[in-house]
CSV table of C-alpha atoms in Angstrom, one decimal:
chain,number,residue,atom,x,y,z
A,1,ASP,CA,-5.6,-16.5,-12.5
A,2,ALA,CA,-2.5,-15.6,-10.4
A,3,GLU,CA,-3.1,-14.2,-7.1
A,4,ILE,CA,-1.7,-13.5,-3.6
A,5,THR,CA,-3.3,-15.0,-0.6
A,6,GLN,CA,-2.9,-14.2,3.0
A,7,SER,CA,-3.9,-16.6,6.0
A,8,PRO,CA,-5.4,-16.4,8.4
A,9,ARG,CA,-7.7,-13.2,7.7
A,10,HIS,CA,-8.3,-12.8,11.4
A,11,LYS,CA,-6.2,-13.8,14.4
A,12,ILE,CA,-6.4,-13.1,18.1
A,13,THR,CA,-3.4,-14.1,20.3
A,14,GLU,CA,-2.1,-13.6,23.6
A,15,THR,CA,0.8,-11.2,24.6
A,16,GLY,CA,4.2,-13.1,24.5
A,17,ARG,CA,3.0,-16.0,22.0
A,18,GLN,CA,4.8,-16.5,18.8
A,19,VAL,CA,2.6,-15.9,15.7
A,20,THR,CA,3.2,-16.7,12.1
A,21,LEU,CA,1.2,-15.0,9.2
A,22,ALA,CA,1.3,-16.7,5.9
A,23,CYS,CA,1.7,-15.1,2.4
A,24,HIS,CA,1.5,-17.2,-0.7
A,25,GLN,CA,1.7,-15.8,-4.3
A,26,THR,CA,1.2,-17.5,-7.6
A,27,TRP,CA,2.7,-14.7,-9.9
A,28,ASN,CA,6.1,-16.1,-9.6
A,29,HIS,CA,7.4,-12.7,-8.5
A,30,ASN,CA,10.8,-12.3,-7.1
A,31,ASN,CA,10.0,-9.4,-4.6
A,32,MET,CA,7.9,-9.8,-1.7
A,33,PHE,CA,6.9,-7.2,1.1
A,34,TRP,CA,5.1,-7.0,4.4
A,35,TYR,CA,3.4,-3.9,5.5
A,36,ARG,CA,1.4,-2.9,8.6
A,37,GLN,CA,-1.5,-0.6,8.4
A,38,ASP,CA,-2.3,1.6,11.2
A,39,LEU,CA,-4.6,4.6,11.6
A,40,GLY,CA,-2.8,7.9,11.2
A,41,HIS,CA,0.4,6.0,9.7
A,42,GLY,CA,-0.8,4.6,6.5
A,43,LEU,CA,1.1,1.5,5.6
A,44,ARG,CA,4.7,1.0,6.7
A,45,LEU,CA,7.3,-1.4,5.5
A,46,ILE,CA,8.3,-4.2,8.0
A,47,HIS,CA,10.4,-6.7,5.9
A,48,TYR,CA,11.1,-7.4,2.3
A,49,SER,CA,12.8,-10.0,0.1
A,50,TYR,CA,14.1,-9.7,-3.6
A,51,GLY,CA,14.5,-13.6,-3.9
A,52,VAL,CA,15.0,-16.9,-2.3
A,53,GLN,CA,17.3,-16.5,0.7
A,54,ASP,CA,17.2,-12.7,0.7
A,55,THR,CA,15.6,-10.8,3.3
A,56,ASN,CA,15.8,-7.2,4.4
A,57,LYS,CA,14.6,-4.9,7.3
A,58,GLY,CA,12.2,-2.1,6.5
A,59,GLU,CA,11.1,0.8,8.5
A,60,VAL,CA,9.5,-1.0,11.3
A,61,SER,CA,11.2,-4.4,11.7
A,62,ASP,CA,11.7,-4.7,15.4
A,63,GLY,CA,9.9,-7.7,16.8
A,64,TYR,CA,9.4,-9.3,13.4
A,65,SER,CA,11.2,-11.8,11.3
A,66,VAL,CA,10.8,-13.4,7.8
A,67,SER,CA,12.4,-16.3,5.8
A,68,ARG,CA,12.4,-16.9,2.1
A,69,SER,CA,12.9,-20.5,1.3
A,70,ASN,CA,11.0,-20.6,-2.1
A,71,THR,CA,9.7,-18.1,-4.4
A,72,GLU,CA,5.9,-18.4,-3.6
A,73,ASP,CA,6.0,-17.8,0.2
A,74,LEU,CA,7.1,-15.1,2.6
A,75,PRO,CA,5.8,-15.8,6.2
A,76,LEU,CA,6.0,-13.1,8.7
A,77,THR,CA,6.8,-14.2,12.4
A,78,LEU,CA,6.2,-12.2,15.5
A,79,GLU,CA,8.7,-13.7,18.0
A,80,SER,CA,6.8,-12.6,21.0
A,81,ALA,CA,3.6,-10.7,20.4
A,82,ALA,CA,3.0,-7.4,21.9
A,83,SER,CA,-0.1,-5.2,22.3
A,84,SER,CA,1.6,-2.6,19.9
A,85,GLN,CA,1.7,-5.3,17.1
A,86,THR,CA,-2.2,-5.1,16.9
A,87,SER,CA,-2.7,-4.0,13.3
A,88,VAL,CA,-3.7,-5.1,9.9
A,89,TYR,CA,-0.9,-6.8,7.9
A,90,PHE,CA,-0.5,-6.7,4.2
A,91,CYS,CA,1.5,-8.7,2.0
A,92,ALA,CA,2.6,-7.6,-1.5
A,93,SER,CA,4.6,-8.8,-4.4
A,94,SER,CA,6.1,-7.4,-7.5
A,95,SER,CA,7.9,-8.9,-10.5
A,96,ASN,CA,11.3,-7.1,-10.8
A,97,LEU,CA,13.5,-4.5,-9.1
A,98,GLY,CA,12.4,-1.6,-11.1
A,99,SER,CA,11.0,1.2,-9.1
A,100,ASN,CA,8.4,1.8,-11.6
A,101,THR,CA,6.8,-1.7,-11.1
A,102,GLU,CA,3.2,-2.2,-9.8
A,103,ALA,CA,3.0,-4.0,-6.4
A,104,PHE,CA,-0.1,-6.5,-6.1
A,105,PHE,CA,-1.5,-6.7,-2.5
A,106,GLY,CA,-3.0,-9.5,-0.4
A,107,GLN,CA,-6.5,-9.1,1.2
A,108,GLY,CA,-4.7,-8.5,4.8
A,109,THR,CA,-4.6,-10.2,8.0
A,110,ARG,CA,-6.2,-8.5,11.1
A,111,LEU,CA,-4.2,-9.4,14.1
A,112,THR,CA,-5.3,-8.5,17.6
A,113,VAL,CA,-2.7,-9.2,20.6
A,114,VAL,CA,-4.6,-9.2,24.0
B,1,ALA,CA,14.8,10.1,2.8
B,2,GLN,CA,11.4,10.5,0.9
B,3,SER,CA,8.2,11.1,2.6
B,4,VAL,CA,4.6,11.5,1.4
B,5,THR,CA,2.1,13.9,2.9
B,6,GLN,CA,-1.8,13.6,2.5
B,7,LEU,CA,-3.0,16.4,4.4
B,8,ASP,CA,-6.7,15.3,4.3
B,9,SER,CA,-7.6,12.3,6.4
B,10,GLN,CA,-11.3,12.5,5.4
B,11,VAL,CA,-13.2,14.1,2.5
B,12,PRO,CA,-16.8,13.9,2.5
B,13,VAL,CA,-18.5,14.7,-0.8
B,14,PHE,CA,-21.9,14.4,-2.5
B,15,GLU,CA,-22.6,12.0,-5.5
B,16,GLU,CA,-21.7,13.7,-8.7
B,17,ALA,CA,-19.8,16.4,-7.2
B,18,PRO,CA,-16.1,17.0,-8.1
B,19,VAL,CA,-13.4,15.9,-5.8
B,20,GLU,CA,-9.7,16.4,-5.3
B,21,LEU,CA,-7.4,14.4,-3.1
B,22,ARG,CA,-4.1,16.1,-2.3
B,23,CYS,CA,-0.7,14.5,-2.2
B,24,ASN,CA,2.8,16.1,-1.7
B,25,TYR,CA,5.9,14.3,-1.5
B,26,SER,CA,9.5,15.0,-0.5
B,27,SER,CA,12.4,13.5,-2.0
B,28,SER,CA,16.2,14.2,-2.9
B,29,VAL,CA,16.0,11.9,-5.8
B,30,SER,CA,13.8,11.2,-8.8
B,31,VAL,CA,10.6,9.4,-7.7
B,32,TYR,CA,7.8,7.5,-9.3
B,33,LEU,CA,4.3,8.3,-8.0
B,34,PHE,CA,1.3,6.0,-7.3
B,35,TRP,CA,-2.2,6.1,-6.2
B,36,TYR,CA,-3.6,3.0,-4.5
B,37,VAL,CA,-7.3,2.5,-3.6
B,38,GLN,CA,-8.5,0.3,-0.9
B,39,TYR,CA,-12.3,-0.7,-0.7
B,40,PRO,CA,-13.8,-1.7,2.7
B,41,ASN,CA,-12.1,-5.1,4.1
B,42,GLN,CA,-10.0,-5.6,0.8
B,43,GLY,CA,-6.3,-5.2,-0.2
B,44,LEU,CA,-4.9,-2.2,-2.0
B,45,GLN,CA,-5.2,-1.9,-5.7
B,46,LEU,CA,-3.4,0.4,-8.2
B,47,LEU,CA,-5.5,3.2,-9.3
B,48,LEU,CA,-2.8,4.9,-11.5
B,49,LYS,CA,0.8,5.9,-11.5
B,50,TYR,CA,3.1,8.4,-13.1
B,51,LEU,CA,6.5,7.1,-14.4
B,52,SER,CA,7.4,9.6,-17.0
B,53,GLY,CA,6.2,11.6,-20.1
B,54,SER,CA,2.8,13.4,-19.8
B,55,THR,CA,2.3,14.8,-16.5
B,56,LEU,CA,-1.4,14.1,-16.7
B,57,VAL,CA,-2.3,10.3,-16.1
B,58,GLU,CA,-5.7,8.7,-16.0
B,59,SER,CA,-7.3,5.7,-14.7
B,60,ILE,CA,-10.0,3.5,-16.4
B,61,ASN,CA,-12.6,4.7,-13.9
B,62,GLY,CA,-12.5,8.4,-14.4
B,63,PHE,CA,-9.9,9.3,-12.0
B,64,GLU,CA,-6.9,11.5,-13.0
B,65,ALA,CA,-3.9,12.8,-11.4
B,66,GLU,CA,-1.3,15.5,-12.3
B,67,PHE,CA,2.4,15.3,-11.6
B,68,ASN,CA,3.7,18.8,-10.6
B,69,LYS,CA,7.4,18.8,-10.2
B,70,SER,CA,7.8,22.3,-9.0
B,71,GLN,CA,5.2,22.0,-6.5
B,72,THR,CA,6.1,18.4,-5.5
B,73,SER,CA,2.6,17.2,-5.9
B,74,PHE,CA,0.5,14.5,-7.3
B,75,HIS,CA,-3.1,15.4,-6.6
B,76,LEU,CA,-6.1,13.1,-7.6
B,77,ARG,CA,-9.2,14.3,-9.1
B,78,LYS,CA,-12.5,13.2,-10.4
B,79,PRO,CA,-15.0,15.4,-12.1
B,80,SER,CA,-18.0,13.5,-10.8
B,81,VAL,CA,-17.9,11.0,-8.0
B,82,HIS,CA,-20.1,7.9,-7.5
B,83,ILE,CA,-21.1,6.0,-4.5
B,84,SER,CA,-18.9,3.3,-5.4
B,85,ASP,CA,-15.9,5.4,-5.1
B,86,THR,CA,-16.3,5.5,-1.5
B,87,ALA,CA,-13.0,4.0,-0.1
B,88,GLU,CA,-9.5,5.0,1.3
B,89,TYR,CA,-7.0,6.3,-1.2
B,90,PHE,CA,-3.1,6.2,-0.6
B,91,CYS,CA,-0.8,8.0,-2.4
B,92,ALA,CA,2.8,6.4,-2.5
B,93,VAL,CA,6.3,6.9,-4.0
B,94,THR,CA,9.2,4.8,-4.9
B,95,PHE,CA,12.4,6.4,-5.7
B,96,THR,CA,14.9,5.8,-8.6
B,97,GLY,CA,17.4,3.0,-7.6
B,98,GLY,CA,15.3,2.0,-4.4
B,99,GLY,CA,13.7,-1.2,-5.8
B,100,ASN,CA,10.1,-1.5,-5.3
B,101,LYS,CA,9.8,-0.3,-1.8
B,102,LEU,CA,6.8,1.9,-1.4
B,103,THR,CA,6.5,5.0,1.0
B,104,PHE,CA,3.0,5.6,1.7
B,105,GLY,CA,1.2,8.5,2.7
B,106,THR,CA,-1.4,8.3,5.7
B,107,GLY,CA,-4.4,7.9,3.4
B,108,THR,CA,-7.5,9.9,2.6
B,109,GLN,CA,-10.9,8.3,3.5
B,110,LEU,CA,-13.4,9.4,0.7
B,111,LYS,CA,-16.9,9.3,1.6
B,112,VAL,CA,-19.4,9.8,-1.2
B,113,GLU,CA,-23.1,10.6,0.1
B,114,LEU,CA,-26.3,10.8,-1.6
């Protein structure tokens, strides 16, 4: 079965360190997204990609970057981790650009910055 | 810009009782509406969606939601809840021509008690 997997599931890092969260999907979807989930804010869009070599900033992109070198993967990098980036991160994918298309989510990565 | 409001952060309810989770949206263009459910320590799953046509949409596990354009609402209802419905529920929108980028509400924690 096709799926979307995130790794690691849990990560503790120190302030100032670079951290990369992995997202891999086997749906062969063109669109991939990164969201962060925080209490009182729901999920907010960090970055997204509509295909290989395409990346775009979302609502809360400061301090984060992504790259899309193939269809399957969209790693999220925190250049210099800050305590404000402690959160649960979700990766999602969808099949086409239509606004009515369902998104499929990974299990999430809980990141703690100490 | 569009926004989604879920006024109730928590809704406690007894098993077999009815429940309504409220969702209101704001947008200057046409939107598509979604309800996602997040069970503990899991990613989000699509519960149901409104794209067009009948304003009442149903899920396979007994939930339904009604799109009300005049009130800009998409409330989620279930006539009789079960313990297994305990989860966090997110209302979300995409807008026509905006790709698959989801804008989420802040979520409602449904806690079903015996």
